[in-house]
Amino acid sequence: MTDFDRVIPRRGTGALKWDGAAARFGEEVLPMWVADMDFAAPEAVQAVLAERVAHPIYGYPWGGTAALAAGANWMERRHGWRPDPAHMLLVSGVVPGLFAAVRAFTETGDGIIVMPPIYPPFLSAVREQGRELLMAPLQRDRNGRYEMDWERLEALLPRARMLLLCSPHNPSGRVWGRAELQHLGELARRQGVLVVSDEIHADLAYAEYPHTPFPSLFPDSLLLSSAGKSFNIAGIGGAFAVLADDRQRHRYAAELRRSQIHEINLFAPIAMAAAWERGGAWQEGLRTYLAANAHHLGQRLAAELPALGYRVPEFGYLAWLDLRALGLDDGAIAQRLRHAGLGLNPGPDFGPAGAGFVRLNFGAPRIVLDEGIDRLCRACG
Ligand SMILES: Cc1ncc(COP(=O)(O)O)c(C=O)c1O
């Protein structure tokens, strides 16, 4: 069994989260920002990588297709839906895949719907490629639970060519239910809007919130995912797309080739296949550990910072914290966090709906999380 309580120092390993924190926050901070975790990857992944590194020639790789078949089998075991491996494409990463989808299926000036607060590249994929950003902000209830804004979606869909769905949704913490996805898909289909579903966090859905792959309901949608988040191998890179329609898939594949993002590095297929074939037990242990961290964070915040808004997320390791009751602007929040030595993602990075919020990454040993909460209390006290 993996010991998720083990603290593994990462400073000096070239880690963005740790070594890049001082440049990002202007101080040495405890980094609880960018979405990777402070846990060792599954032993099966470490072992195949060590074996490959021991061979001293690092030429062009082969084996991506076999890795995709392992991915399809994994999806079936984990989510009860098996994409046809013939419908899968390799992509260098999920974000490059999102950007490419915008280029492949829309033209300059076309409307694309996103639902903020949202993982920032969803916004830049639209804005920086000259498409019109159509925002349908999620609605937040008194308990901090986010819902889609159906009225707004219905109003925007006739003006849109594409909808970028984050499922599960970073940073709101929601795992969209089957009925919500069904409704969304029907609305989109009625208007001929292509849904691009980024499901990179899906494997980390907690037990009470089963994830539904969007193309299992609507096969004409585009799914993007990877093993990066859920097996903590994000730095290795590599992702995959699923697109069942032959014509659409050829069009997308052509865009991937044109942008030269249709290949992955030598270590990616090896790591992905090992994760999907032999990382299942590790990931189950991880989900249990993360869910316990999520609840622990909730208990401490309720006791020590009751003014803060926090709803235990439904997946993964990202907490979306509502600091608006402190009555501070985002600059003042950032300054207080910096003085307390804590590095969190500022809410406004996730779009205008993020003002007054921060995102905290609790994918770390409990003792590190507790230090982070201590610092958060100092910042907010
Ligand atoms: C929703 C979402 N999509 C994509 C990514 C990154 O994907 P990749 O590293 O494969 O580009 C992240 C990372 O945080 C994410 O949260």
Short mmCIF file of C-alpha atoms and ligand atoms in Angstrom, two decimals:
data_model
loop_
_atom_site.label_atom_id
_atom_site.label_comp_id
_atom_site.label_asym_id
_atom_site.label_seq_id
_atom_site.Cartn_x
_atom_site.Cartn_y
_atom_site.Cartn_z
CA MET A 1 0.00 0.00 0.00
CA THR A 2 1.22 3.50 -0.84
CA ASP A 3 1.88 5.69 2.15
CA PHE A 4 0.18 8.94 1.18
CA ASP A 5 1.29 10.44 4.51
CA ARG A 6 4.94 10.29 3.44
CA VAL A 7 6.42 13.75 2.89
CA ILE A 8 8.69 13.76 -0.17
CA PRO A 9 10.69 16.98 -0.57
CA ARG A 10 10.27 18.36 -4.11
CA ARG A 11 12.36 21.55 -3.96
CA GLY A 12 15.26 21.35 -6.38
CA THR A 13 13.54 18.84 -8.68
CA GLY A 14 12.52 21.46 -11.25
CA ALA A 15 8.90 21.34 -10.08
CA LEU A 16 6.75 24.27 -11.20
CA LYS A 17 4.66 24.00 -8.05
CA TRP A 18 7.63 24.24 -5.66
CA ASP A 19 10.61 25.68 -7.54
CA GLY A 20 8.45 28.08 -9.55
CA ALA A 21 6.51 29.35 -6.53
CA ALA A 22 8.87 32.14 -5.48
CA ALA A 23 8.82 33.60 -9.00
CA ARG A 24 5.06 33.37 -9.10
CA PHE A 25 4.23 34.65 -5.61
CA GLY A 26 7.24 36.90 -4.98
CA GLU A 27 8.13 35.01 -1.76
CA GLU A 28 8.95 31.50 -0.63
CA VAL A 29 5.53 30.07 0.10
CA LEU A 30 4.03 26.71 0.91
CA PRO A 31 2.76 25.94 -2.60
CA MET A 32 -0.84 24.76 -2.76
CA TRP A 33 -1.59 26.05 -6.22
CA VAL A 34 -0.97 24.38 -9.61
CA ALA A 35 -2.79 21.06 -10.03
CA ASP A 36 -0.28 18.34 -9.32
CA MET A 37 0.03 16.40 -6.10
CA ASP A 38 2.86 15.90 -3.62
CA PHE A 39 2.52 12.10 -3.76
CA ALA A 40 4.77 9.51 -5.42
CA ALA A 41 3.35 8.09 -8.65
CA PRO A 42 2.18 4.45 -8.58
CA GLU A 43 5.05 2.01 -8.09
CA ALA A 44 4.17 0.27 -11.35
CA VAL A 45 4.76 3.56 -13.18
CA GLN A 46 8.02 4.24 -11.36
CA ALA A 47 9.26 0.74 -12.20
CA VAL A 48 8.60 0.87 -15.96
CA LEU A 49 10.09 4.34 -16.21
CA ALA A 50 13.21 3.31 -14.27
CA GLU A 51 13.63 0.34 -16.57
CA ARG A 52 13.32 2.52 -19.66
CA VAL A 53 15.66 5.19 -18.32
CA ALA A 54 18.24 2.49 -17.67
CA HIS A 55 18.40 1.87 -21.41
CA PRO A 56 20.69 4.67 -22.57
CA ILE A 57 19.18 5.47 -25.95
CA TYR A 58 16.24 7.87 -25.98
CA GLY A 59 15.14 7.97 -29.59
CA TYR A 60 11.70 8.53 -31.09
CA PRO A 61 9.00 6.47 -29.38
CA TRP A 62 6.60 3.83 -30.61
CA GLY A 63 3.70 2.23 -28.74
CA GLY A 64 1.11 4.97 -28.46
CA THR A 65 -1.58 2.83 -30.04
CA ALA A 66 -1.14 0.07 -27.47
CA ALA A 67 -1.30 2.68 -24.72
CA LEU A 68 -4.61 3.94 -26.13
CA ALA A 69 -6.06 0.43 -25.97
CA ALA A 70 -4.98 0.28 -22.31
CA GLY A 71 -6.76 3.61 -21.85
CA ALA A 72 -9.96 2.28 -23.40
CA ASN A 73 -9.88 -0.75 -21.09
CA TRP A 74 -9.28 1.53 -18.12
CA MET A 75 -12.25 3.71 -19.02
CA GLU A 76 -14.45 0.64 -19.12
CA ARG A 77 -13.26 -0.60 -15.72
CA ARG A 78 -13.36 2.82 -14.08
CA HIS A 79 -16.40 4.45 -15.72
CA GLY A 80 -18.34 1.59 -17.30
CA TRP A 81 -17.90 2.88 -20.85
CA ARG A 82 -15.32 1.70 -23.37
CA PRO A 83 -14.40 4.00 -26.22
CA ASP A 84 -13.49 2.20 -29.41
CA PRO A 85 -9.67 2.46 -29.58
CA ALA A 86 -10.09 3.15 -33.31
CA HIS A 87 -11.84 6.37 -32.33
CA MET A 88 -8.98 7.54 -30.11
CA LEU A 89 -6.16 9.92 -31.05
CA LEU A 90 -2.98 10.81 -29.22
CA VAL A 91 -2.52 14.48 -28.34
CA SER A 92 0.47 16.09 -26.67
CA GLY A 93 -1.73 17.38 -23.84
CA VAL A 94 -5.34 18.12 -22.94
CA VAL A 95 -4.86 21.89 -23.20
CA PRO A 96 -3.24 21.72 -26.66
CA GLY A 97 -6.14 19.41 -27.57
CA LEU A 98 -8.68 22.01 -26.41
CA PHE A 99 -7.02 24.78 -28.39
CA ALA A 100 -6.88 22.53 -31.46
CA ALA A 101 -10.59 21.68 -31.15
CA VAL A 102 -11.38 25.39 -31.32
CA ARG A 103 -9.30 25.74 -34.50
CA ALA A 104 -10.60 22.55 -36.11
CA PHE A 105 -14.32 23.12 -35.63
CA THR A 106 -14.85 26.89 -35.46
CA GLU A 107 -13.89 29.97 -37.44
CA THR A 108 -12.67 33.36 -36.33
CA GLY A 109 -15.54 35.22 -34.66
CA ASP A 110 -17.62 32.12 -33.89
CA GLY A 111 -19.24 31.95 -30.45
CA ILE A 112 -17.98 29.42 -27.92
CA ILE A 113 -19.69 28.84 -24.57
CA VAL A 114 -17.74 28.38 -21.35
CA MET A 115 -19.05 28.20 -17.79
CA PRO A 116 -16.94 30.22 -15.37
CA PRO A 117 -15.48 30.06 -12.83
CA ILE A 118 -13.34 27.86 -15.06
CA TYR A 119 -9.83 26.47 -15.49
CA PRO A 120 -8.14 29.47 -17.18
CA PRO A 121 -7.07 27.86 -20.50
CA PHE A 122 -10.77 27.45 -21.35
CA LEU A 123 -10.94 31.24 -21.50
CA SER A 124 -7.70 31.69 -23.42
CA ALA A 125 -8.53 28.92 -25.92
CA VAL A 126 -11.44 31.11 -27.02
CA ARG A 127 -10.08 34.63 -26.55
CA GLU A 128 -6.56 34.12 -27.82
CA GLN A 129 -7.80 32.40 -30.97
CA GLY A 130 -10.12 35.17 -32.01
CA ARG A 131 -13.42 33.47 -31.18
CA GLU A 132 -16.25 35.10 -29.25
CA LEU A 133 -16.35 34.12 -25.57
CA LEU A 134 -19.95 33.40 -24.56
CA MET A 135 -20.03 33.11 -20.79
CA ALA A 136 -22.69 31.14 -18.95
CA PRO A 137 -21.47 31.52 -15.35
CA LEU A 138 -22.39 28.70 -12.99
CA GLN A 139 -24.93 29.54 -10.32
CA ARG A 140 -23.83 29.10 -6.71
CA ASP A 141 -26.37 28.30 -4.03
CA ARG A 142 -26.20 29.17 -0.32
CA ASN A 143 -24.34 25.94 0.44
CA GLY A 144 -21.69 26.64 -2.17
CA ARG A 145 -23.05 24.09 -4.64
CA TYR A 146 -22.73 25.11 -8.26
CA GLU A 147 -25.32 24.43 -10.95
CA MET A 148 -25.44 25.16 -14.66
CA ASP A 149 -27.48 28.21 -15.61
CA TRP A 150 -30.00 26.59 -17.95
CA GLU A 151 -31.74 29.79 -18.92
CA ARG A 152 -28.53 31.46 -19.92
CA LEU A 153 -27.35 28.37 -21.77
CA GLU A 154 -30.56 28.20 -23.74
CA ALA A 155 -30.20 31.88 -24.62
CA LEU A 156 -26.57 31.51 -25.73
CA LEU A 157 -26.68 28.19 -27.59
CA PRO A 158 -28.29 29.59 -30.78
CA ARG A 159 -25.30 31.98 -31.06
CA ALA A 160 -22.68 29.29 -30.43
CA ARG A 161 -20.76 26.78 -32.55
CA MET A 162 -19.07 24.99 -29.64
CA LEU A 163 -19.38 24.48 -25.89
CA LEU A 164 -16.33 23.74 -23.76
CA LEU A 165 -17.40 21.53 -20.89
CA CYS A 166 -15.20 20.80 -17.88
CA SER A 167 -16.47 17.50 -16.48
CA PRO A 168 -15.83 17.17 -13.58
CA HIS A 169 -15.62 20.91 -13.20
CA ASN A 170 -12.44 22.66 -12.05
CA PRO A 171 -12.64 24.71 -9.81
CA SER A 172 -16.27 24.40 -8.65
CA GLY A 173 -15.79 20.84 -7.36
CA ARG A 174 -18.84 19.46 -9.18
CA VAL A 175 -19.07 16.05 -10.81
CA TRP A 176 -21.93 16.62 -13.24
CA GLY A 177 -24.74 14.10 -12.80
CA ARG A 178 -26.04 12.00 -15.65
CA ALA A 179 -29.34 13.93 -15.81
CA GLU A 180 -27.53 17.30 -16.02
CA LEU A 181 -25.30 16.04 -18.81
CA GLN A 182 -28.23 14.52 -20.63
CA HIS A 183 -30.11 17.83 -20.52
CA LEU A 184 -27.06 19.83 -21.60
CA GLY A 185 -26.37 17.45 -24.48
CA GLU A 186 -29.93 17.63 -25.71
CA LEU A 187 -29.91 21.42 -25.69
CA ALA A 188 -26.59 21.49 -27.55
CA ARG A 189 -27.70 18.89 -30.09
CA ARG A 190 -30.86 20.84 -30.84
CA GLN A 191 -28.72 23.83 -31.87
CA GLY A 192 -26.04 21.79 -33.63
CA VAL A 193 -23.40 22.86 -31.09
CA LEU A 194 -20.36 20.61 -30.68
CA VAL A 195 -19.59 19.76 -27.04
CA VAL A 196 -15.92 19.36 -26.18
CA SER A 197 -15.68 17.60 -22.83
CA ASP A 198 -12.45 17.86 -20.82
CA GLU A 199 -12.61 14.90 -18.42
CA ILE A 200 -9.06 14.99 -17.08
CA HIS A 201 -10.27 14.91 -13.44
CA ALA A 202 -12.88 12.17 -13.96
CA ASP A 203 -10.96 9.28 -12.43
CA LEU A 204 -10.80 11.16 -9.15
CA ALA A 205 -14.58 11.40 -8.70
CA TYR A 206 -15.38 10.36 -5.12
CA ALA A 207 -17.41 7.21 -4.56
CA GLU A 208 -20.74 9.03 -3.98
CA TYR A 209 -20.45 10.96 -7.25
CA PRO A 210 -20.04 8.60 -10.22
CA HIS A 211 -18.74 10.25 -13.36
CA THR A 212 -20.56 9.86 -16.68
CA PRO A 213 -18.35 10.18 -19.78
CA PHE A 214 -20.11 12.69 -22.02
CA PRO A 215 -19.73 10.63 -25.25
CA SER A 216 -21.37 7.66 -23.51
CA LEU A 217 -24.55 9.79 -23.78
CA PHE A 218 -23.70 11.78 -26.92
CA PRO A 219 -21.26 9.89 -29.17
CA ASP A 220 -20.96 12.86 -31.53
CA SER A 221 -19.07 14.88 -28.87
CA LEU A 222 -15.30 15.21 -28.44
CA LEU A 223 -13.73 13.91 -25.23
CA LEU A 224 -10.27 14.93 -24.05
CA SER A 225 -8.49 13.29 -21.14
CA SER A 226 -5.23 11.83 -19.88
CA ALA A 227 -3.63 9.90 -17.05
CA GLY A 228 -1.84 13.06 -15.93
CA LYS A 229 -3.96 14.26 -13.03
CA SER A 230 -5.34 10.99 -11.78
CA PHE A 231 -2.01 9.17 -11.56
CA ASN A 232 0.05 12.28 -10.78
CA ILE A 233 2.22 12.09 -13.89
CA ALA A 234 1.23 15.46 -15.40
CA GLY A 235 4.83 16.46 -16.14
CA ILE A 236 5.31 13.50 -18.46
CA GLY A 237 2.63 14.87 -20.76
CA GLY A 238 0.48 13.04 -23.25
CA ALA A 239 -3.28 12.92 -23.59
CA PHE A 240 -5.94 11.40 -25.79
CA ALA A 241 -9.05 12.42 -27.66
CA VAL A 242 -12.12 10.33 -28.43
CA LEU A 243 -14.25 11.25 -31.41
CA ALA A 244 -16.53 8.61 -32.92
CA ASP A 245 -17.60 10.30 -36.15
CA ASP A 246 -15.06 9.42 -38.86
CA ARG A 247 -15.30 12.67 -40.78
CA GLN A 248 -15.04 14.81 -37.67
CA ARG A 249 -12.15 12.72 -36.32
CA HIS A 250 -10.20 13.04 -39.58
CA ARG A 251 -10.75 16.76 -39.48
CA TYR A 252 -9.49 16.91 -35.89
CA ALA A 253 -6.53 14.63 -36.63
CA ALA A 254 -5.56 16.92 -39.52
CA GLU A 255 -5.57 19.91 -37.16
CA LEU A 256 -3.44 18.02 -34.61
CA ARG A 257 -0.92 17.24 -37.36
CA ARG A 258 -0.98 20.78 -38.72
CA SER A 259 -0.19 22.06 -35.23
CA GLN A 260 2.32 19.24 -34.67
CA ILE A 261 0.69 18.17 -31.40
CA HIS A 262 -0.22 14.65 -32.52
CA GLU A 263 2.77 13.01 -30.85
CA ILE A 264 3.79 12.32 -27.28
CA ASN A 265 7.21 11.91 -25.73
CA LEU A 266 9.07 8.64 -25.24
CA PHE A 267 8.08 8.18 -21.61
CA ALA A 268 4.39 8.99 -22.01
CA PRO A 269 3.02 5.76 -23.55
CA ILE A 270 5.06 3.69 -21.11
CA ALA A 271 3.84 5.61 -18.07
CA MET A 272 0.24 5.83 -19.29
CA ALA A 273 -0.04 2.12 -20.04
CA ALA A 274 1.45 1.12 -16.68
CA ALA A 275 -0.87 3.52 -14.86
CA TRP A 276 -3.98 2.26 -16.62
CA GLU A 277 -3.05 -1.41 -16.45
CA ARG A 278 -1.60 -1.58 -12.96
CA GLY A 279 -2.40 1.64 -11.14
CA GLY A 280 -6.01 0.90 -10.19
CA ALA A 281 -5.41 -0.07 -6.56
CA TRP A 282 -3.07 2.90 -6.05
CA GLN A 283 -5.73 5.23 -7.38
CA GLU A 284 -8.42 3.77 -5.19
CA GLY A 285 -6.21 4.40 -2.17
CA LEU A 286 -5.56 7.91 -3.42
CA ARG A 287 -9.27 8.71 -3.74
CA THR A 288 -9.91 7.54 -0.20
CA TYR A 289 -7.02 9.67 1.05
CA LEU A 290 -8.16 12.74 -0.91
CA ALA A 291 -11.76 12.44 0.28
CA ALA A 292 -10.49 12.28 3.87
CA ASN A 293 -8.34 15.39 3.25
CA ALA A 294 -11.36 17.18 1.75
CA HIS A 295 -13.44 16.47 4.86
CA HIS A 296 -10.58 17.30 7.23
CA LEU A 297 -10.20 20.67 5.53
CA GLY A 298 -13.95 21.20 6.00
CA GLN A 299 -13.83 20.36 9.68
CA ARG A 300 -10.93 22.66 10.41
CA LEU A 301 -12.38 25.54 8.39
CA ALA A 302 -15.76 25.18 10.12
CA ALA A 303 -14.06 25.33 13.51
CA GLU A 304 -11.35 27.93 12.85
CA LEU A 305 -12.54 30.08 9.94
CA PRO A 306 -16.34 29.81 9.94
CA ALA A 307 -16.71 32.94 7.78
CA LEU A 308 -15.06 31.14 4.86
CA GLY A 309 -17.30 29.43 2.32
CA TYR A 310 -16.28 25.88 1.46
CA ARG A 311 -18.25 22.95 0.15
CA VAL A 312 -16.47 19.61 0.13
CA PRO A 313 -15.73 18.96 -3.55
CA GLU A 314 -17.09 15.89 -5.33
CA PHE A 315 -13.74 14.85 -6.79
CA GLY A 316 -10.02 15.29 -6.66
CA TYR A 317 -7.89 17.67 -4.68
CA LEU A 318 -9.03 21.19 -5.50
CA ALA A 319 -10.89 23.28 -2.91
CA TRP A 320 -12.69 26.41 -4.05
CA LEU A 321 -12.78 28.81 -1.11
CA ASP A 322 -15.13 31.77 -0.82
CA LEU A 323 -13.36 34.58 1.05
CA ARG A 324 -15.88 37.29 0.23
CA ALA A 325 -17.09 37.55 3.83
CA LEU A 326 -13.65 38.96 4.75
CA GLY A 327 -14.55 42.11 2.81
CA LEU A 328 -11.14 42.29 1.10
CA ASP A 329 -10.38 42.87 -2.55
CA ASP A 330 -8.35 40.29 -4.47
CA GLY A 331 -5.13 42.31 -4.17
CA ALA A 332 -5.48 42.42 -0.39
CA ILE A 333 -6.25 38.69 -0.24
CA ALA A 334 -3.13 37.94 -2.27
CA GLN A 335 -1.02 40.16 -0.03
CA ARG A 336 -2.28 38.51 3.15
CA LEU A 337 -1.65 35.04 1.74
CA ARG A 338 1.84 36.07 0.69
CA HIS A 339 2.63 37.40 4.16
CA ALA A 340 1.34 34.17 5.68
CA GLY A 341 3.58 32.19 3.28
CA LEU A 342 0.86 30.40 1.37
CA GLY A 343 0.65 30.04 -2.43
CA LEU A 344 -2.92 29.61 -3.73
CA ASN A 345 -4.49 30.31 -7.14
CA PRO A 346 -6.33 33.66 -7.13
CA GLY A 347 -10.00 33.32 -7.99
CA PRO A 348 -10.06 36.01 -10.73
CA ASP A 349 -7.76 33.77 -12.84
CA PHE A 350 -10.87 31.61 -13.32
CA GLY A 351 -12.86 34.46 -14.84
CA PRO A 352 -14.85 37.33 -13.34
CA ALA A 353 -16.99 34.91 -11.29
CA GLY A 354 -13.84 34.11 -9.29
CA ALA A 355 -13.46 37.50 -7.58
CA GLY A 356 -13.17 36.99 -3.83
CA PHE A 357 -12.31 33.29 -4.16
CA VAL A 358 -9.08 31.28 -4.06
CA ARG A 359 -8.31 27.72 -5.11
CA LEU A 360 -6.38 25.51 -2.69
CA ASN A 361 -4.75 22.25 -3.79
CA PHE A 362 -4.98 19.71 -0.95
CA GLY A 363 -3.28 16.90 -2.89
CA ALA A 364 -0.59 16.61 -0.26
CA PRO A 365 0.20 14.61 2.88
CA ARG A 366 -2.10 15.52 5.77
CA ILE A 367 0.70 17.16 7.73
CA VAL A 368 1.41 19.51 4.79
CA LEU A 369 -2.29 20.28 4.43
CA ASP A 370 -2.45 21.12 8.12
CA GLU A 371 0.46 23.52 7.77
CA GLY A 372 -1.38 25.11 4.85
CA ILE A 373 -4.55 25.49 6.90
CA ASP A 374 -2.53 27.06 9.75
CA ARG A 375 -1.19 29.62 7.28
CA LEU A 376 -4.62 30.23 5.80
CA CYS A 377 -5.91 30.94 9.32
CA ARG A 378 -3.09 33.42 9.86
CA ALA A 379 -3.88 35.10 6.54
CA CYS A 380 -7.59 35.37 7.23
CA GLY A 381 -7.51 35.96 10.99
C1 LIG B 1 -9.57 20.85 -16.44
C2 LIG B 1 -8.13 20.69 -16.82
N1 LIG B 1 -7.81 20.40 -18.09
C3 LIG B 1 -6.53 20.24 -18.48
C4 LIG B 1 -5.49 20.38 -17.59
C5 LIG B 1 -4.08 20.21 -18.04
O1 LIG B 1 -3.96 19.24 -19.03
P1 LIG B 1 -2.60 18.99 -19.80
O2 LIG B 1 -1.51 19.11 -18.78
O3 LIG B 1 -2.74 17.60 -20.35
O4 LIG B 1 -2.50 20.01 -20.88
C6 LIG B 1 -5.79 20.69 -16.25
C7 LIG B 1 -4.70 20.91 -15.28
O5 LIG B 1 -4.86 21.46 -14.24
C8 LIG B 1 -7.13 20.84 -15.86
O6 LIG B 1 -7.47 21.12 -14.60
#
